[in-house]
Amino acid sequence: MPTTNSHRTRATHVLKFVVVGGGIAGLATAYTLRTAGHEIAVVEKRNLMDEVDFGPFISRADSNELRYAQTKGTLRCPPNMTTLLSRWPGMEEFLFRTASKISGLSFRVGEESETVGFMKFYTEIMVQLGAEFFVVQHDDLRREILSLCLATGVEFIKGKVVDIEVAPTQAEYVCVSLEDGQSVEGNIIIGADGYKSMLRPLVCPEVTQQVPPVVTGVNVSIPMERLLEREDLAPLCEQRQFTLWMGDGSSVNAALDRTTNTFNIALCTPLPADRAADVDPVLPPEDEGDCEPEDWPADGDEEDGWKSVPVDLDQLPFDLSSYDPRLLEAIKLGESMQYTKQYVFKQGDAVSLDGSIVLVGDAAHAVLMHGSHNTSMAIEDAAMLGALFSHLKNRKEVAILLETYEELRLKRVQATRDSEYQSLQMICLPSGAARDSRDAMLSLTKTREFKDFDDCNAEDVLVDAWERYLLVFNYDALEVVEDWLSMYGWAMKGESEANGDMDSDDTP
């Protein structure tokens, strides 16, 4: 069993990492590398100190109101992510106190909300996984990780990055220049600046030719009291499962967050395959929507690809008129909706050729924003980097550890990305034989108990469906690192002994 961050090995050769981006990916990476023994500076254009805490004098009711006003909605925390977070100080308590535990996945027909299937997260299965599935407010998780960073001594610098300098003649030297004239020096840059990353072209220029967005989405957070006022909508506030309404070329998913008393809805659709043929072959050949992302309303705040505007179903980038009218009425009760535009690119390198830049999170990979694993992949990136670099003993090992990070993450991220897009493809099927077959498979979950794999036939279609979920859920990034160290760590140890660890205590 991997140890917690506070008790694991710490590097004896200390580097300074400059993390560009103060979102969840950047903060998580800053925390894991800091607890691995390295110096960390996070550069973020926002003032993150304004987001640390609401203070001791704010009532619970006022706190919830502030959280609702600031949040970007919920994100999913699947077992593979929960496993990692639970090892961080106070994080397990935070999840059980603040996040909402999900009992399963409910699949409904979009037109009339008929439940065609329910994949219950049986206790026996979750025990085997060793962790729960939660939904948690985006900003709550970010603030919690920010607090961990501050507690461990991570440095924060407010500023907008305008230039990157790498000295070709000076090993392990990078310099990040900011708009206000500041410069931040270090040994390695962590690119955590999101899916529109300015650092990605420096690492993998082959993916810099952006294609039209292949996935578009809308997030809406609805105050629970507005739903409770409507007799036909109140039942939405009584469920603890994650619900998916499956439409013709689009989907709607929702989960109730009892800690903030909000019902969070996400709408998502893939764009046509002929507009993404060179990007990802698993995307379905759906018809074009009525509204292109470029035609979305220009008003509203836009930050990192999130554009917030008043709720207006006529302004959506896809047609929802065929969905259950009650669902549409619920969406209208939201105060604002936030658009997302995601470009899907083929997985490229995560580390620059000279090892000066390392990408994490959306800067590194295009895992579906509205899926279950967008944030979990960022947390896995962070956990793996921190675990690897906690074993750094001399500068000659840097290249080995970076190569290992890239190799281990590439296969995992590719498999997860494909699984997520295939799932989106499945729940967005148009009417026809394929859709009927999908519904027939899902209906098996309504009539049969499925508590333990040991009691099931390996050829069972339901077993196959569960295995596809569990294959992604049942992954521990720290165990993967420990397995790698047990097989190949001797090579690093041998090299260190040969060098006498002469530079293990050198300053970077």
PDB file of N, CA and C in Angstrom, residues 210-285:
ATOM      1  N   GLN A 210      -4.651  23.763 -34.374  1.00  0.00           N
ATOM      2  CA  GLN A 210      -5.935  23.457 -33.756  1.00  0.00           C
ATOM      3  C   GLN A 210      -7.004  23.200 -34.803  1.00  0.00           C
ATOM      4  N   VAL A 211      -7.879  22.287 -34.506  1.00  0.00           N
ATOM      5  CA  VAL A 211      -8.996  21.940 -35.373  1.00  0.00           C
ATOM      6  C   VAL A 211     -10.258  22.500 -34.744  1.00  0.00           C
ATOM      7  N   PRO A 212     -11.364  22.516 -35.472  1.00  0.00           N
ATOM      8  CA  PRO A 212     -12.615  22.990 -34.875  1.00  0.00           C
ATOM      9  C   PRO A 212     -12.948  22.191 -33.618  1.00  0.00           C
ATOM     10  N   PRO A 213     -13.627  22.803 -32.664  1.00  0.00           N
ATOM     11  CA  PRO A 213     -13.948  22.084 -31.427  1.00  0.00           C
ATOM     12  C   PRO A 213     -14.802  20.860 -31.707  1.00  0.00           C
ATOM     13  N   VAL A 214     -14.431  19.737 -31.154  1.00  0.00           N
ATOM     14  CA  VAL A 214     -15.169  18.509 -31.414  1.00  0.00           C
ATOM     15  C   VAL A 214     -16.115  18.143 -30.276  1.00  0.00           C
ATOM     16  N   VAL A 215     -15.983  18.815 -29.158  1.00  0.00           N
ATOM     17  CA  VAL A 215     -16.922  18.601 -28.059  1.00  0.00           C
ATOM     18  C   VAL A 215     -17.323  19.956 -27.498  1.00  0.00           C
ATOM     19  N   THR A 216     -18.610  20.188 -27.414  1.00  0.00           N
ATOM     20  CA  THR A 216     -19.107  21.427 -26.832  1.00  0.00           C
ATOM     21  C   THR A 216     -19.993  21.095 -25.647  1.00  0.00           C
ATOM     22  N   GLY A 217     -20.024  21.971 -24.675  1.00  0.00           N
ATOM     23  CA  GLY A 217     -20.808  21.683 -23.483  1.00  0.00           C
ATOM     24  C   GLY A 217     -21.311  22.934 -22.805  1.00  0.00           C
ATOM     25  N   VAL A 218     -22.246  22.740 -21.900  1.00  0.00           N
ATOM     26  CA  VAL A 218     -22.821  23.825 -21.116  1.00  0.00           C
ATOM     27  C   VAL A 218     -23.027  23.325 -19.691  1.00  0.00           C
ATOM     28  N   ASN A 219     -22.589  24.094 -18.718  1.00  0.00           N
ATOM     29  CA  ASN A 219     -22.816  23.782 -17.308  1.00  0.00           C
ATOM     30  C   ASN A 219     -23.857  24.728 -16.736  1.00  0.00           C
ATOM     31  N   VAL A 220     -24.792  24.198 -15.968  1.00  0.00           N
ATOM     32  CA  VAL A 220     -25.823  25.005 -15.314  1.00  0.00           C
ATOM     33  C   VAL A 220     -25.956  24.540 -13.869  1.00  0.00           C
ATOM     34  N   SER A 221     -25.864  25.469 -12.911  1.00  0.00           N
ATOM     35  CA  SER A 221     -26.098  25.154 -11.503  1.00  0.00           C
ATOM     36  C   SER A 221     -27.421  25.772 -11.083  1.00  0.00           C
ATOM     37  N   ILE A 222     -28.302  24.947 -10.517  1.00  0.00           N
ATOM     38  CA  ILE A 222     -29.655  25.379 -10.178  1.00  0.00           C
ATOM     39  C   ILE A 222     -29.848  25.303  -8.666  1.00  0.00           C
ATOM     40  N   PRO A 223     -30.236  26.391  -8.007  1.00  0.00           N
ATOM     41  CA  PRO A 223     -30.518  26.338  -6.566  1.00  0.00           C
ATOM     42  C   PRO A 223     -31.624  25.326  -6.269  1.00  0.00           C
ATOM     43  N   MET A 224     -31.397  24.480  -5.278  1.00  0.00           N
ATOM     44  CA  MET A 224     -32.349  23.416  -4.972  1.00  0.00           C
ATOM     45  C   MET A 224     -33.730  23.959  -4.615  1.00  0.00           C
ATOM     46  N   GLU A 225     -33.770  25.108  -3.925  1.00  0.00           N
ATOM     47  CA  GLU A 225     -35.071  25.619  -3.500  1.00  0.00           C
ATOM     48  C   GLU A 225     -35.980  25.936  -4.675  1.00  0.00           C
ATOM     49  N   ARG A 226     -35.398  26.286  -5.811  1.00  0.00           N
ATOM     50  CA  ARG A 226     -36.216  26.571  -6.994  1.00  0.00           C
ATOM     51  C   ARG A 226     -36.869  25.299  -7.526  1.00  0.00           C
ATOM     52  N   LEU A 227     -36.161  24.185  -7.418  1.00  0.00           N
ATOM     53  CA  LEU A 227     -36.738  22.913  -7.850  1.00  0.00           C
ATOM     54  C   LEU A 227     -37.815  22.445  -6.882  1.00  0.00           C
ATOM     55  N   LEU A 228     -37.571  22.645  -5.588  1.00  0.00           N
ATOM     56  CA  LEU A 228     -38.530  22.192  -4.585  1.00  0.00           C
ATOM     57  C   LEU A 228     -39.850  22.948  -4.665  1.00  0.00           C
ATOM     58  N   GLU A 229     -39.816  24.145  -5.222  1.00  0.00           N
ATOM     59  CA  GLU A 229     -41.044  24.922  -5.374  1.00  0.00           C
ATOM     60  C   GLU A 229     -41.947  24.360  -6.457  1.00  0.00           C
ATOM     61  N   ARG A 230     -41.392  23.507  -7.303  1.00  0.00           N
ATOM     62  CA  ARG A 230     -42.151  22.916  -8.403  1.00  0.00           C
ATOM     63  C   ARG A 230     -42.425  21.448  -8.098  1.00  0.00           C
ATOM     64  N   GLU A 231     -43.689  21.086  -8.003  1.00  0.00           N
ATOM     65  CA  GLU A 231     -44.049  19.711  -7.670  1.00  0.00           C
ATOM     66  C   GLU A 231     -43.508  18.718  -8.687  1.00  0.00           C
ATOM     67  N   ASP A 232     -43.473  19.117  -9.963  1.00  0.00           N
ATOM     68  CA  ASP A 232     -43.012  18.198 -11.000  1.00  0.00           C
ATOM     69  C   ASP A 232     -41.496  18.072 -11.040  1.00  0.00           C
ATOM     70  N   LEU A 233     -40.783  19.013 -10.402  1.00  0.00           N
ATOM     71  CA  LEU A 233     -39.320  18.989 -10.429  1.00  0.00           C
ATOM     72  C   LEU A 233     -38.707  18.585  -9.093  1.00  0.00           C
ATOM     73  N   ALA A 234     -39.483  18.624  -8.032  1.00  0.00           N
ATOM     74  CA  ALA A 234     -38.971  18.302  -6.698  1.00  0.00           C
ATOM     75  C   ALA A 234     -38.317  16.925  -6.615  1.00  0.00           C
ATOM     76  N   PRO A 235     -38.817  15.898  -7.342  1.00  0.00           N
ATOM     77  CA  PRO A 235     -38.168  14.577  -7.253  1.00  0.00           C
ATOM     78  C   PRO A 235     -36.690  14.580  -7.637  1.00  0.00           C
ATOM     79  N   LEU A 236     -36.252  15.570  -8.401  1.00  0.00           N
ATOM     80  CA  LEU A 236     -34.838  15.644  -8.766  1.00  0.00           C
ATOM     81  C   LEU A 236     -33.960  15.836  -7.535  1.00  0.00           C
ATOM     82  N   CYS A 237     -34.540  16.366  -6.468  1.00  0.00           N
ATOM     83  CA  CYS A 237     -33.781  16.653  -5.250  1.00  0.00           C
ATOM     84  C   CYS A 237     -33.755  15.482  -4.274  1.00  0.00           C
ATOM     85  N   GLU A 238     -34.319  14.365  -4.670  1.00  0.00           N
ATOM     86  CA  GLU A 238     -34.423  13.217  -3.770  1.00  0.00           C
ATOM     87  C   GLU A 238     -33.459  12.095  -4.129  1.00  0.00           C
ATOM     88  N   GLN A 239     -32.679  12.270  -5.167  1.00  0.00           N
ATOM     89  CA  GLN A 239     -31.847  11.179  -5.662  1.00  0.00           C
ATOM     90  C   GLN A 239     -30.371  11.447  -5.395  1.00  0.00           C
ATOM     91  N   ARG A 240     -29.635  10.365  -5.195  1.00  0.00           N
ATOM     92  CA  ARG A 240     -28.202  10.478  -4.923  1.00  0.00           C
ATOM     93  C   ARG A 240     -27.359   9.856  -6.032  1.00  0.00           C
ATOM     94  N   GLN A 241     -27.996   9.462  -7.123  1.00  0.00           N
ATOM     95  CA  GLN A 241     -27.231   8.882  -8.215  1.00  0.00           C
ATOM     96  C   GLN A 241     -26.821   9.958  -9.222  1.00  0.00           C
ATOM     97  N   PHE A 242     -25.906   9.565 -10.081  1.00  0.00           N
ATOM     98  CA  PHE A 242     -25.511  10.421 -11.196  1.00  0.00           C
ATOM     99  C   PHE A 242     -26.409  10.048 -12.369  1.00  0.00           C
ATOM    100  N   THR A 243     -27.159  11.017 -12.884  1.00  0.00           N
ATOM    101  CA  THR A 243     -28.177  10.737 -13.893  1.00  0.00           C
ATOM    102  C   THR A 243     -27.735  11.212 -15.264  1.00  0.00           C
ATOM    103  N   LEU A 244     -27.931  10.357 -16.266  1.00  0.00           N
ATOM    104  CA  LEU A 244     -27.628  10.713 -17.651  1.00  0.00           C
ATOM    105  C   LEU A 244     -28.894  10.588 -18.486  1.00  0.00           C
ATOM    106  N   TRP A 245     -29.269  11.690 -19.143  1.00  0.00           N
ATOM    107  CA  TRP A 245     -30.347  11.664 -20.124  1.00  0.00           C
ATOM    108  C   TRP A 245     -29.702  11.505 -21.494  1.00  0.00           C
ATOM    109  N   MET A 246     -30.045  10.438 -22.179  1.00  0.00           N
ATOM    110  CA  MET A 246     -29.406  10.103 -23.450  1.00  0.00           C
ATOM    111  C   MET A 246     -30.264  10.608 -24.602  1.00  0.00           C
ATOM    112  N   GLY A 247     -29.721  11.547 -25.373  1.00  0.00           N
ATOM    113  CA  GLY A 247     -30.469  12.143 -26.466  1.00  0.00           C
ATOM    114  C   GLY A 247     -29.953  11.728 -27.827  1.00  0.00           C
ATOM    115  N   ASP A 248     -30.514  12.332 -28.840  1.00  0.00           N
ATOM    116  CA  ASP A 248     -30.143  12.064 -30.229  1.00  0.00           C
ATOM    117  C   ASP A 248     -29.039  13.031 -30.626  1.00  0.00           C
ATOM    118  N   GLY A 249     -27.782  12.597 -30.473  1.00  0.00           N
ATOM    119  CA  GLY A 249     -26.647  13.443 -30.813  1.00  0.00           C
ATOM    120  C   GLY A 249     -26.155  14.312 -29.681  1.00  0.00           C
ATOM    121  N   SER A 250     -26.766  14.210 -28.507  1.00  0.00           N
ATOM    122  CA  SER A 250     -26.324  14.985 -27.350  1.00  0.00           C
ATOM    123  C   SER A 250     -26.700  14.237 -26.081  1.00  0.00           C
ATOM    124  N   SER A 251     -26.237  14.731 -24.949  1.00  0.00           N
ATOM    125  CA  SER A 251     -26.571  14.110 -23.673  1.00  0.00           C
ATOM    126  C   SER A 251     -26.626  15.178 -22.591  1.00  0.00           C
ATOM    127  N   VAL A 252     -27.331  14.855 -21.525  1.00  0.00           N
ATOM    128  CA  VAL A 252     -27.422  15.726 -20.361  1.00  0.00           C
ATOM    129  C   VAL A 252     -27.118  14.871 -19.140  1.00  0.00           C
ATOM    130  N   ASN A 253     -26.222  15.340 -18.282  1.00  0.00           N
ATOM    131  CA  ASN A 253     -25.987  14.615 -17.037  1.00  0.00           C
ATOM    132  C   ASN A 253     -26.154  15.558 -15.863  1.00  0.00           C
ATOM    133  N   ALA A 254     -26.500  14.996 -14.722  1.00  0.00           N
ATOM    134  CA  ALA A 254     -26.793  15.836 -13.566  1.00  0.00           C
ATOM    135  C   ALA A 254     -26.515  15.093 -12.272  1.00  0.00           C
ATOM    136  N   ALA A 255     -26.200  15.869 -11.238  1.00  0.00           N
ATOM    137  CA  ALA A 255     -26.003  15.318  -9.900  1.00  0.00           C
ATOM    138  C   ALA A 255     -26.381  16.381  -8.886  1.00  0.00           C
ATOM    139  N   LEU A 256     -26.925  15.938  -7.774  1.00  0.00           N
ATOM    140  CA  LEU A 256     -27.330  16.835  -6.699  1.00  0.00           C
ATOM    141  C   LEU A 256     -26.173  17.030  -5.737  1.00  0.00           C
ATOM    142  N   ASP A 257     -25.880  18.284  -5.408  1.00  0.00           N
ATOM    143  CA  ASP A 257     -24.849  18.595  -4.428  1.00  0.00           C
ATOM    144  C   ASP A 257     -25.541  19.119  -3.176  1.00  0.00           C
ATOM    145  N   ARG A 258     -25.641  18.264  -2.170  1.00  0.00           N
ATOM    146  CA  ARG A 258     -26.371  18.630  -0.960  1.00  0.00           C
ATOM    147  C   ARG A 258     -25.595  19.605  -0.087  1.00  0.00           C
ATOM    148  N   THR A 259     -24.296  19.707  -0.265  1.00  0.00           N
ATOM    149  CA  THR A 259     -23.521  20.630   0.562  1.00  0.00           C
ATOM    150  C   THR A 259     -23.761  22.076   0.162  1.00  0.00           C
ATOM    151  N   THR A 260     -24.058  22.316  -1.098  1.00  0.00           N
ATOM    152  CA  THR A 260     -24.352  23.677  -1.555  1.00  0.00           C
ATOM    153  C   THR A 260     -25.802  23.835  -1.967  1.00  0.00           C
ATOM    154  N   ASN A 261     -26.579  22.763  -1.798  1.00  0.00           N
ATOM    155  CA  ASN A 261     -27.998  22.801  -2.161  1.00  0.00           C
ATOM    156  C   ASN A 261     -28.193  23.243  -3.603  1.00  0.00           C
ATOM    157  N   THR A 262     -27.428  22.640  -4.488  1.00  0.00           N
ATOM    158  CA  THR A 262     -27.556  22.943  -5.912  1.00  0.00           C
ATOM    159  C   THR A 262     -27.719  21.657  -6.711  1.00  0.00           C
ATOM    160  N   PHE A 263     -28.407  21.776  -7.816  1.00  0.00           N
ATOM    161  CA  PHE A 263     -28.563  20.684  -8.773  1.00  0.00           C
ATOM    162  C   PHE A 263     -27.747  21.078  -9.991  1.00  0.00           C
ATOM    163  N   ASN A 264     -26.700  20.329 -10.261  1.00  0.00           N
ATOM    164  CA  ASN A 264     -25.738  20.705 -11.288  1.00  0.00           C
ATOM    165  C   ASN A 264     -25.941  19.878 -12.549  1.00  0.00           C
ATOM    166  N   ILE A 265     -26.160  20.573 -13.655  1.00  0.00           N
ATOM    167  CA  ILE A 265     -26.445  19.940 -14.938  1.00  0.00           C
ATOM    168  C   ILE A 265     -25.331  20.268 -15.928  1.00  0.00           C
ATOM    169  N   ALA A 266     -24.933  19.277 -16.702  1.00  0.00           N
ATOM    170  CA  ALA A 266     -23.969  19.489 -17.782  1.00  0.00           C
ATOM    171  C   ALA A 266     -24.547  18.918 -19.068  1.00  0.00           C
ATOM    172  N   LEU A 267     -24.523  19.710 -20.122  1.00  0.00           N
ATOM    173  CA  LEU A 267     -24.987  19.280 -21.434  1.00  0.00           C
ATOM    174  C   LEU A 267     -23.768  19.110 -22.322  1.00  0.00           C
ATOM    175  N   CYS A 268     -23.763  18.073 -23.124  1.00  0.00           N
ATOM    176  CA  CYS A 268     -22.561  17.783 -23.905  1.00  0.00           C
ATOM    177  C   CYS A 268     -22.928  17.157 -25.237  1.00  0.00           C
ATOM    178  N   THR A 269     -22.183  17.502 -26.275  1.00  0.00           N
ATOM    179  CA  THR A 269     -22.396  16.892 -27.583  1.00  0.00           C
ATOM    180  C   THR A 269     -21.087  16.828 -28.349  1.00  0.00           C
ATOM    181  N   PRO A 270     -20.843  15.744 -29.067  1.00  0.00           N
ATOM    182  CA  PRO A 270     -19.694  15.692 -29.974  1.00  0.00           C
ATOM    183  C   PRO A 270     -20.076  16.313 -31.304  1.00  0.00           C
ATOM    184  N   LEU A 271     -19.131  16.952 -31.944  1.00  0.00           N
ATOM    185  CA  LEU A 271     -19.381  17.504 -33.272  1.00  0.00           C
ATOM    186  C   LEU A 271     -19.107  16.428 -34.324  1.00  0.00           C
ATOM    187  N   PRO A 272     -19.469  16.676 -35.559  1.00  0.00           N
ATOM    188  CA  PRO A 272     -19.395  15.650 -36.610  1.00  0.00           C
ATOM    189  C   PRO A 272     -18.002  15.085 -36.821  1.00  0.00           C
ATOM    190  N   ALA A 273     -17.957  13.820 -37.189  1.00  0.00           N
ATOM    191  CA  ALA A 273     -16.677  13.151 -37.413  1.00  0.00           C
ATOM    192  C   ALA A 273     -15.917  13.765 -38.580  1.00  0.00           C
ATOM    193  N   ASP A 274     -16.637  14.271 -39.596  1.00  0.00           N
ATOM    194  CA  ASP A 274     -15.925  14.814 -40.749  1.00  0.00           C
ATOM    195  C   ASP A 274     -15.201  16.106 -40.402  1.00  0.00           C
ATOM    196  N   ARG A 275     -15.521  16.700 -39.257  1.00  0.00           N
ATOM    197  CA  ARG A 275     -14.807  17.883 -38.812  1.00  0.00           C
ATOM    198  C   ARG A 275     -13.719  17.523 -37.822  1.00  0.00           C
ATOM    199  N   ALA A 276     -13.589  16.248 -37.532  1.00  0.00           N
ATOM    200  CA  ALA A 276     -12.578  15.825 -36.571  1.00  0.00           C
ATOM    201  C   ALA A 276     -11.860  14.563 -37.022  1.00  0.00           C
ATOM    202  N   ALA A 277     -11.905  14.281 -38.309  1.00  0.00           N
ATOM    203  CA  ALA A 277     -11.370  13.020 -38.822  1.00  0.00           C
ATOM    204  C   ALA A 277      -9.886  12.861 -38.526  1.00  0.00           C
ATOM    205  N   ASP A 278      -9.163  13.968 -38.504  1.00  0.00           N
ATOM    206  CA  ASP A 278      -7.735  13.893 -38.269  1.00  0.00           C
ATOM    207  C   ASP A 278      -7.377  13.964 -36.798  1.00  0.00           C
ATOM    208  N   VAL A 279      -8.399  14.002 -35.940  1.00  0.00           N
ATOM    209  CA  VAL A 279      -8.135  14.181 -34.525  1.00  0.00           C
ATOM    210  C   VAL A 279      -8.375  12.921 -33.725  1.00  0.00           C
ATOM    211  N   ASP A 280      -9.555  12.340 -33.869  1.00  0.00           N
ATOM    212  CA  ASP A 280      -9.869  11.160 -33.081  1.00  0.00           C
ATOM    213  C   ASP A 280     -10.909  10.329 -33.807  1.00  0.00           C
ATOM    214  N   PRO A 281     -10.596   9.095 -34.178  1.00  0.00           N
ATOM    215  CA  PRO A 281     -11.491   8.291 -34.998  1.00  0.00           C
ATOM    216  C   PRO A 281     -12.716   7.761 -34.276  1.00  0.00           C
ATOM    217  N   VAL A 282     -12.799   7.884 -32.949  1.00  0.00           N
ATOM    218  CA  VAL A 282     -13.930   7.280 -32.247  1.00  0.00           C
ATOM    219  C   VAL A 282     -15.137   8.202 -32.186  1.00  0.00           C
ATOM    220  N   LEU A 283     -15.002   9.429 -32.679  1.00  0.00           N
ATOM    221  CA  LEU A 283     -16.133  10.349 -32.614  1.00  0.00           C
ATOM    222  C   LEU A 283     -17.217   9.946 -33.600  1.00  0.00           C
ATOM    223  N   PRO A 284     -18.496  10.069 -33.208  1.00  0.00           N
ATOM    224  CA  PRO A 284     -19.600   9.616 -34.049  1.00  0.00           C
ATOM    225  C   PRO A 284     -19.946  10.601 -35.145  1.00  0.00           C
ATOM    226  N   PRO A 285     -20.495  10.118 -36.266  1.00  0.00           N
ATOM    227  CA  PRO A 285     -20.878  11.002 -37.368  1.00  0.00           C
ATOM    228  C   PRO A 285     -22.241  11.631 -37.135  1.00  0.00           C
TER     229      PRO A 285
END
